Amino acid sequence: MSRPVPLPWRLLPALLIAILAACGGRTTVTVGGVEATYQEARGLKDTLKAIRARNTDAAPDGTPLAEIVRRYGETRTALVRDLGRIDPSALGEEDRHAFEVMQRAPGIDLGEEKPPPDAPAAAKPDCAYDPAAVAKEGFDPLSERIYACYGQATENLIFEGKTLDRLTVFSLLPITGDRDRRRGLFLSMEPIWKAVNGDGGPGSPWRTLVRLSAARFREKNASIESSAALLGVDPGKVEPWLVSVLEAWRDATAGADLEPWDFGHAAGAMERALTPHIPRESLRPLNDRVYQDLGADPVLLGVEYDIEPRAGKDPVAYTDFAARPRRLPDGGWTTGRYRVSASYAVGGPGNLNELLHETGHAVHIAAIRNRPAFLDWPDSDTFTEALAELVALDLYDPEWQQRYLGRSVPGPDALRAKYSGIVMDTAWALFEIRMHRDPSLDPNQVWTDLMRDYLHIRPHLEWSWWAVRGQLIDLPGYMLNYALGAILVADLRARTRELYGARPWGDTTWYPRVSDRLYRFGLERPSRQVIEEYLGRPVSPDALIRDLRGR
Ligand SMILES: [Zn+2]
């Protein structure tokens, strides 16, 4: 996934282009010529990423890494030079769009290849600091300090004499049967809560940070909700939508009375029931069969899997281009190559879901057929992530489970498994919206109210147990992407069932048909346009709410 680039670096290529244009004059460079260079640079960059992900020092054809870095540098320089020789005002609409896409790339994901910096010794952050003093330096220094202390705390949780990390604690909560042990696991996270929200008073690190964050949004005349406009959602509707999702969950789980440490366990019945039937060795065969049944055989599409655990591997699962397809002179296309990277030491529905999600990314990008400038991920990460879930969420359908796993769990267990994470993300998004609207509120109170009113979780004002997501510290407002993403996923899935069948498993025309309407565009069209043309209307939360209400 792409990371934001600090502003001066983003401006640099434009500056370079302007200088080169001034020196070199506007000679005869065509958009098609530049695009060939662009395609070459992209291809070399894809190769570099694939080599590094495999921790090797040569391409599959034996070309050494250093040689590819050299060729990439030359091609990139030529690209920046030639872009400067194009006069955009002389271009037609589509070429101008292609030109703009290519012009942005050197400042984003076609950056210069630099030797890796000498790894500085990881210094322990000073976590006995005065938030008000750090806040005087601005949002970033305070956010970085809280994040460093949060990160340190997440790695050092003590439970029953053992040191665990945050994700291990999360993964143990749904499968730990004994309530007292669950309570102990939950309370082992207290150092994280304290690293983020100190004693919980108005001068706490996060409460200080949220005041700076709210002021920053105000200065830009923006709000957390305003990002929704990119997907065609009226910012004014965001909060009522999130509330209506939480209300549907509240009603679907009526009668529950939970402690915070019980929530994961109550949602974990499907995980507990199906784990013995999804051994690690079955993950790949199941994954391949699911997509073959829809006409998207991952092997034939050029998807390569790197899913064995290995030291030094990126801990986060991801998918990317390894080599983009190219149009042949006869109008046909070469087969591209796509890489799925993940680490599976065990099986179970959680890992199967993740593998299906990553393959969802791969079959999406494998369907993109467009000119080189547009042959890329779409312009919205929310849309991209929604497309990855199009097939993966079938895992929560008991009929699907019966077909692929030979057994199934009752519908309510599947529903809780499917939506427990989504309603938590939705609650975090709402929490951030309310805290940004009025930063003087006590976050523990805001969180406690949400948990009690919608998730049937007993109040514990004394604990800042909301403070376990890093995004709340370094990317205020980001949680809304997950909440809106879930709404978009449900809407796209409902529309896909309507168009191509509720249970299309075994219909190999599914993939070509969905590719044609949804997958193939890349950067050619804004995501919002693709979504609205597919749905025949703007996005709406109705599909998700219907699903939650079992209708
Ligand atoms: Zn993804």
XYZ file of C-alpha atoms and ligand atoms in Angstrom:
552
model
C 0.000 0.000 0.000
C 1.209 3.493 -0.698
C 2.482 5.707 2.058
C 2.007 9.489 2.124
C 5.122 11.379 1.044
C 6.067 14.582 2.905
C 5.218 17.707 0.971
C 8.655 19.051 -0.079
C 9.497 15.703 -1.689
C 6.232 15.683 -3.531
C 7.021 19.080 -4.989
C 10.555 18.170 -5.992
C 9.768 16.282 -9.218
C 7.480 19.077 -10.399
C 10.283 21.514 -9.717
C 12.762 19.304 -11.541
C 10.400 19.039 -14.473
C 10.035 22.810 -14.588
C 13.828 23.314 -14.559
C 14.420 20.662 -17.194
C 11.640 22.081 -19.328
C 13.202 25.523 -19.092
C 16.642 24.199 -20.106
C 15.666 21.635 -22.670
C 12.850 23.441 -24.380
C 9.770 21.588 -25.564
C 11.100 19.287 -28.232
C 9.257 16.516 -29.994
C 8.261 14.132 -27.241
C 4.913 12.422 -27.574
C 2.739 11.193 -24.718
C 3.048 7.711 -26.221
C 6.845 7.966 -26.109
C 6.851 9.114 -22.491
C 4.363 6.400 -21.633
C 6.728 3.728 -22.984
C 9.452 5.079 -20.684
C 6.941 5.206 -17.844
C 5.991 1.565 -18.460
C 9.670 0.628 -18.405
C 10.265 2.473 -15.098
C 7.164 0.860 -13.550
C 8.297 -2.582 -14.646
C 11.760 -2.100 -13.141
C 10.230 -0.792 -9.908
C 7.902 -3.832 -9.722
C 10.937 -6.093 -10.153
C 12.858 -4.244 -7.424
C 9.973 -4.580 -4.972
C 9.589 -8.290 -5.742
C 13.337 -8.942 -5.286
C 13.369 -7.135 -1.947
C 10.223 -8.877 -0.711
C 11.948 -12.208 -1.326
C 15.110 -11.033 0.481
C 17.246 -12.026 -2.517
C 19.714 -10.006 -4.597
C 18.731 -10.865 -8.170
C 15.693 -10.935 -10.464
C 14.160 -14.310 -11.462
C 16.164 -14.114 -14.741
C 19.426 -13.725 -12.798
C 19.953 -9.964 -13.347
C 21.658 -8.607 -10.217
C 19.788 -6.177 -8.002
C 22.452 -3.469 -8.481
C 22.009 -3.646 -12.258
C 18.257 -3.220 -11.957
C 18.711 -0.264 -9.587
C 21.046 1.315 -12.165
C 18.613 0.780 -15.068
C 15.750 2.080 -12.951
C 17.700 5.261 -12.121
C 18.419 5.891 -15.814
C 14.863 5.236 -16.876
C 13.458 7.413 -14.140
C 15.766 10.305 -15.100
C 14.667 9.931 -18.741
C 11.035 9.879 -17.640
C 11.335 13.082 -15.604
C 13.212 14.752 -18.488
C 10.669 13.725 -21.132
C 7.694 14.676 -18.984
C 9.181 18.177 -18.872
C 9.148 18.317 -22.667
C 5.427 17.722 -22.958
C 3.123 20.656 -23.315
C -0.031 19.533 -21.476
C -2.129 22.363 -22.910
C -1.772 20.754 -26.343
C -3.194 17.415 -25.191
C -6.674 15.943 -25.508
C -8.598 15.044 -22.361
C -7.545 11.417 -21.957
C -3.897 12.084 -22.779
C -3.850 14.949 -20.319
C -5.187 12.664 -17.596
C -2.513 10.081 -18.482
C 0.117 12.843 -18.416
C -1.025 14.002 -14.966
C -0.909 10.463 -13.596
C 2.626 9.988 -14.923
C 3.726 13.404 -13.695
C 2.694 12.593 -10.127
C 4.385 9.183 -10.041
C 8.060 10.247 -9.558
C 7.011 12.056 -6.385
C 4.949 9.162 -5.042
C 5.719 5.564 -5.879
C 8.333 5.983 -8.621
C 10.726 7.670 -6.199
C 14.493 7.663 -6.387
C 16.242 4.492 -5.245
C 18.502 5.428 -2.387
C 20.861 3.141 -0.499
C 19.136 2.036 2.711
C 20.004 4.387 5.590
C 22.246 2.991 8.293
C 19.805 1.556 10.795
C 20.017 3.764 13.883
C 20.107 1.892 17.166
C 16.488 1.770 18.284
C 16.572 4.112 21.225
C 14.003 3.618 23.949
C 11.564 6.520 23.884
C 11.365 8.753 26.941
C 7.830 8.050 28.128
C 7.969 10.139 31.304
C 7.329 13.376 29.443
C 5.055 16.384 29.802
C 2.480 16.256 26.963
C 1.840 20.020 27.175
C 5.552 20.728 26.661
C 5.821 18.418 23.639
C 2.552 19.822 22.265
C 4.207 23.250 22.001
C 6.322 21.747 19.180
C 3.168 20.793 17.280
C 1.036 17.785 16.385
C 3.744 15.642 14.780
C 6.243 15.558 17.645
C 3.509 14.729 20.159
C 1.947 12.111 17.887
C 5.362 10.517 17.333
C 6.143 10.457 21.027
C 2.797 8.878 21.962
C 3.184 6.364 19.138
C 6.695 5.376 20.243
C 5.497 4.784 23.818
C 2.392 2.996 22.552
C 4.564 0.785 20.330
C 6.868 -0.070 23.193
C 3.920 -0.955 25.426
C 2.248 -3.175 22.797
C 5.376 -5.369 22.626
C 5.714 -5.914 26.356
C 2.420 -7.095 27.812
C 2.779 -9.429 30.763
C 0.277 -12.259 31.168
C 0.770 -15.170 33.565
C 4.474 -14.375 33.751
C 4.956 -14.396 29.961
C 5.620 -11.433 27.673
C 3.028 -11.159 24.887
C 2.373 -8.617 22.177
C -0.910 -6.856 21.488
C -1.933 -8.973 18.483
C -1.313 -12.181 20.419
C -3.559 -10.942 23.234
C -6.266 -10.078 20.686
C -5.975 -13.510 19.075
C -6.195 -15.316 22.435
C -9.321 -13.526 23.698
C -11.806 -15.306 21.341
C -10.385 -18.769 22.058
C -9.808 -18.557 25.798
C -12.698 -20.344 27.502
C -12.027 -19.350 31.104
C -13.532 -15.955 32.023
C -10.938 -15.108 34.640
C -8.106 -15.782 32.218
C -9.873 -13.641 29.622
C -10.140 -10.843 32.177
C -6.424 -11.241 32.901
C -5.587 -11.072 29.190
C -7.696 -7.952 28.782
C -6.110 -6.231 31.787
C -2.633 -7.096 30.535
C -3.244 -4.295 28.002
C -3.388 -1.603 30.705
C 0.174 -0.362 29.942
C -1.019 0.436 26.393
C -3.996 2.400 27.678
C -1.715 4.373 30.023
C 0.868 5.033 27.294
C -1.869 6.688 25.235
C -4.181 8.267 27.783
C -2.017 8.599 30.911
C -4.213 9.094 33.984
C -7.183 9.947 31.735
C -7.277 13.616 32.836
C -7.545 16.609 30.478
C -3.739 16.868 30.318
C -3.292 13.257 29.163
C -1.142 12.636 26.057
C -4.043 11.695 23.767
C -6.437 14.341 25.094
C -3.738 16.925 24.408
C -3.211 15.414 20.948
C -6.879 15.398 19.997
C -7.113 19.136 20.760
C -4.225 19.738 18.328
C -5.774 17.409 15.765
C -9.192 19.089 15.941
C -7.539 22.493 15.524
C -5.642 21.201 12.502
C -8.848 19.987 10.842
C -10.489 23.356 11.591
C -7.594 25.274 10.041
C -8.049 23.293 6.838
C -11.766 23.940 7.002
C -12.224 20.168 7.044
C -13.560 17.483 9.331
C -13.034 13.746 9.662
C -16.274 13.239 7.750
C -15.277 15.428 4.805
C -13.068 12.630 3.402
C -16.269 10.673 2.648
C -17.036 13.032 -0.244
C -14.388 11.188 -2.309
C -16.697 8.177 -2.349
C -19.717 10.298 -3.142
C -21.002 10.283 0.435
C -22.444 13.510 1.848
C -20.282 14.289 4.920
C -23.438 15.271 6.800
C -24.739 11.730 6.472
C -21.670 10.006 7.872
C -22.538 10.160 11.561
C -26.198 9.068 11.141
C -25.007 6.161 8.954
C -22.523 4.978 11.542
C -25.177 5.223 14.240
C -27.643 3.228 12.148
C -25.053 0.468 11.623
C -24.444 0.295 15.374
C -28.190 0.265 16.065
C -28.635 -2.694 13.722
C -25.893 -4.559 15.587
C -27.456 -3.614 18.947
C -30.769 -5.120 17.838
C -29.180 -8.194 16.222
C -27.402 -8.992 19.492
C -30.215 -7.954 21.855
C -30.057 -9.571 25.267
C -26.274 -9.760 25.410
C -24.671 -8.512 28.609
C -20.924 -8.499 28.228
C -17.759 -7.461 29.965
C -15.207 -5.954 27.579
C -13.144 -9.164 27.744
C -16.158 -11.245 26.688
C -16.861 -9.427 23.415
C -14.236 -11.206 21.324
C -15.130 -14.561 22.818
C -18.858 -14.094 22.139
C -17.979 -13.372 18.512
C -15.492 -16.264 18.358
C -17.872 -19.248 18.109
C -17.258 -19.645 14.369
C -13.489 -19.422 14.796
C -13.588 -22.080 17.525
C -15.877 -24.403 15.552
C -14.149 -24.214 12.174
C -10.453 -24.005 13.102
C -10.002 -27.788 13.412
C -11.411 -28.196 9.891
C -9.131 -25.666 8.177
C -5.597 -26.981 8.700
C -2.720 -24.894 7.422
C -2.108 -27.211 4.453
C -5.676 -26.670 3.258
C -5.378 -22.869 2.930
C -3.901 -22.746 -0.582
C -6.031 -25.553 -2.115
C -9.216 -24.016 -0.654
C -8.241 -20.533 -1.822
C -7.489 -21.738 -5.347
C -10.681 -23.800 -5.595
C -12.856 -20.868 -4.501
C -11.462 -18.593 -7.199
C -11.315 -21.319 -9.877
C -15.040 -21.860 -9.297
C -15.632 -18.227 -10.284
C -13.435 -18.392 -13.387
C -10.449 -16.690 -11.759
C -7.856 -19.455 -11.466
C -5.042 -17.707 -9.547
C -2.300 -19.841 -11.113
C -3.469 -19.189 -14.676
C -3.771 -15.471 -13.885
C -0.107 -15.335 -12.822
C -0.604 -15.019 -9.055
C 2.453 -16.105 -7.062
C 2.182 -16.966 -3.382
C 4.843 -16.373 -0.755
C 2.959 -17.491 2.363
C 5.493 -19.479 4.394
C 6.683 -17.714 7.546
C 10.267 -16.505 7.193
C 12.526 -14.342 9.361
C 12.649 -10.717 8.243
C 9.417 -10.916 6.258
C 6.955 -8.026 6.304
C 4.532 -8.972 9.113
C 1.598 -7.396 7.262
C -0.001 -9.409 4.431
C -0.113 -7.584 1.096
C -0.458 -8.062 -2.645
C 1.208 -6.147 -5.451
C 2.197 -6.264 -9.097
C 5.368 -8.289 -9.793
C 5.210 -7.618 -13.554
C 2.368 -5.769 -15.292
C 0.807 -7.198 -18.426
C 1.731 -5.562 -21.747
C -0.326 -5.134 -24.853
C 1.057 -7.118 -27.808
C 1.181 -5.764 -31.363
C -1.673 -8.120 -32.314
C -3.894 -6.584 -29.613
C -3.513 -9.472 -27.158
C -1.876 -9.168 -23.732
C 1.038 -10.831 -21.957
C 0.196 -12.536 -18.652
C 1.190 -10.345 -15.745
C 2.626 -11.605 -12.482
C 1.174 -10.712 -9.093
C 2.609 -11.402 -5.660
C 0.722 -12.347 -2.514
C 2.882 -12.086 0.599
C 1.673 -13.405 3.959
C 2.852 -15.665 6.792
C 0.733 -18.595 7.862
C 2.045 -20.716 10.711
C -1.472 -22.074 11.364
C -4.778 -22.527 9.508
C -8.243 -21.453 10.715
C -10.955 -19.164 9.300
C -9.078 -15.942 10.141
C -6.109 -16.871 7.982
C -8.313 -18.339 5.254
C -10.230 -15.067 5.176
C -7.005 -13.097 4.872
C -5.700 -15.308 2.053
C -8.996 -14.985 0.165
C -8.759 -11.213 0.692
C -5.224 -11.028 -0.707
C -6.198 -13.182 -3.685
C -9.133 -10.803 -4.120
C -6.585 -7.995 -4.581
C -4.618 -10.152 -7.034
C -7.567 -11.106 -9.254
C -8.678 -7.464 -9.238
C -5.365 -6.059 -10.479
C -4.900 -9.017 -12.848
C -8.073 -7.859 -14.618
C -6.867 -4.309 -15.248
C -6.415 -3.807 -18.974
C -5.488 -0.275 -19.870
C -2.767 1.964 -21.258
C 0.423 1.931 -19.129
C -0.368 5.208 -17.373
C -3.631 3.755 -16.041
C -2.474 0.208 -15.363
C -2.334 0.683 -11.601
C -4.295 0.457 -8.338
C -7.410 2.702 -8.378
C -7.376 6.168 -6.797
C -9.203 5.098 -3.617
C -7.814 2.692 -1.020
C -11.307 2.247 0.408
C -12.553 1.049 -2.981
C -9.483 -1.168 -3.440
C -10.018 -2.812 -0.049
C -13.718 -3.280 -0.782
C -12.918 -5.126 -4.002
C -10.633 -7.501 -2.075
C -13.589 -8.443 0.138
C -15.984 -9.119 -2.730
C -15.369 -12.882 -2.602
C -13.601 -13.230 0.775
C -16.729 -12.434 2.794
C -18.510 -15.497 1.353
C -16.625 -17.354 4.082
C -19.312 -16.163 6.526
C -22.133 -17.752 4.544
C -23.097 -21.124 6.125
C -23.951 -22.525 2.656
C -20.500 -21.563 1.397
C -18.971 -23.221 4.464
C -20.908 -26.399 3.743
C -19.742 -26.445 0.135
C -16.054 -25.722 0.727
C -15.439 -26.927 4.276
C -17.954 -29.740 4.517
C -19.529 -28.241 7.648
C -21.002 -24.953 8.818
C -21.894 -22.895 11.859
C -25.357 -21.468 12.665
C -26.196 -18.162 10.940
C -26.040 -16.004 14.107
C -22.532 -17.272 14.916
C -21.401 -16.466 11.374
C -22.999 -13.000 11.565
C -21.198 -12.187 14.820
C -17.907 -13.393 13.386
C -18.418 -11.337 10.235
C -19.432 -8.080 11.892
C -17.848 -7.934 15.368
C -14.675 -6.365 13.973
C -16.638 -4.040 11.719
C -18.835 -2.700 14.530
C -15.756 -2.077 16.669
C -14.178 -0.125 13.793
C -17.451 1.745 13.345
C -17.493 2.607 17.052
C -13.910 3.893 16.843
C -14.816 6.051 13.851
C -17.792 7.524 15.699
C -15.635 8.001 18.807
C -13.101 10.015 16.798
C -15.797 12.106 15.125
C -17.341 12.991 18.510
C -13.989 13.688 20.167
C -12.951 15.947 17.301
C -16.207 17.829 17.423
C -15.731 18.555 21.111
C -12.194 17.791 22.310
C -13.125 18.795 25.856
C -15.151 15.580 26.248
C -13.722 12.754 28.357
C -12.795 9.999 25.862
C -13.460 7.269 28.448
C -17.010 8.591 28.836
C -17.606 8.838 25.069
C -16.297 5.289 24.568
C -18.197 3.847 27.534
C -21.463 5.311 26.222
C -20.929 3.830 22.754
C -20.043 0.416 24.162
C -23.028 0.363 26.533
C -25.585 1.761 24.102
C -24.755 -0.335 21.054
C -22.518 -3.268 21.974
C -24.120 -4.279 25.294
C -20.781 -3.882 27.058
C -20.789 -2.907 30.735
C -19.339 0.512 31.611
C -15.752 0.743 32.847
C -15.048 4.444 33.013
C -11.842 3.761 34.880
C -10.102 2.191 31.864
C -9.090 3.817 28.556
C -9.607 0.512 26.780
C -10.379 2.257 23.487
C -6.676 3.143 23.271
C -5.425 0.055 21.442
C -5.387 1.247 17.822
C -2.299 3.026 16.517
C -4.342 4.894 13.894
C -5.957 6.955 16.672
C -2.472 8.364 17.334
C -0.785 8.808 13.966
C -3.693 9.062 11.512
C -6.661 10.802 13.161
C -9.800 10.080 11.158
C -8.418 6.982 9.486
C -10.757 4.575 11.293
C -13.587 6.029 9.218
C -12.057 4.348 6.147
C -12.773 0.969 7.717
C -16.309 1.903 8.705
C -17.159 3.352 5.284
C -15.264 0.498 3.649
C -17.599 -2.022 5.283
C -20.621 -0.074 4.035
C -19.182 -0.001 0.514
C -18.305 -3.720 0.605
C -21.825 -4.717 1.629
C -23.320 -2.487 -1.060
C -21.033 -3.822 -3.827
C -21.599 -7.424 -2.707
C -25.370 -7.002 -2.708
C -25.262 -5.482 -6.189
C -22.967 -8.274 -7.424
C -25.382 -10.925 -6.118
C -28.231 -9.098 -7.804
C -26.370 -8.991 -11.139
C -24.520 -12.309 -11.174
C -26.292 -14.599 -8.748
C -26.561 -14.911 -4.973
C -24.411 -18.042 -4.864
C -22.390 -18.032 -8.084
C -19.956 -20.745 -6.934
C -19.260 -22.895 -9.996
C -20.186 -20.173 -12.504
C -16.906 -19.461 -14.300
C -18.431 -16.553 -16.227
C -18.534 -14.601 -12.960
C -14.959 -13.278 -13.173
C -15.007 -12.002 -16.762
C -18.350 -10.315 -16.138
C -17.279 -8.645 -12.886
C -13.936 -7.678 -14.444
C -15.721 -5.894 -17.236
C -17.930 -3.805 -14.950
C -15.762 -3.350 -11.862
C -12.138 -4.462 -12.004
C -10.633 -3.420 -15.321
C -10.319 0.376 -15.078
C -7.241 1.001 -12.905
C -6.622 4.752 -12.831
C -8.647 5.495 -15.958
C -11.765 6.532 -14.036
C -12.273 7.987 -10.554
C -13.341 5.227 -8.131
C -16.498 7.125 -7.322
C -17.600 6.971 -10.951
C -16.905 3.239 -11.240
C -18.837 2.583 -8.030
C -21.833 4.714 -8.946
C -22.101 3.273 -12.448
C -21.961 -0.243 -11.023
C -24.561 0.439 -8.352
C -26.672 2.681 -10.566
C -26.814 5.176 -7.664
C -24.589 6.584 -4.866
C -23.351 4.332 -2.049
C -25.828 3.596 0.728
C -25.628 1.752 4.079
C -28.889 -0.120 3.427
C -27.235 -3.359 2.272
C -25.080 -3.596 5.372
C -27.993 -2.830 7.665
C -30.175 -5.411 5.873
C -27.426 -7.990 6.270
C -27.083 -7.206 9.976
C -30.839 -7.418 10.438
C -30.856 -10.791 8.657
C -33.074 -9.732 5.773
Zn -6.254 -5.494 1.543
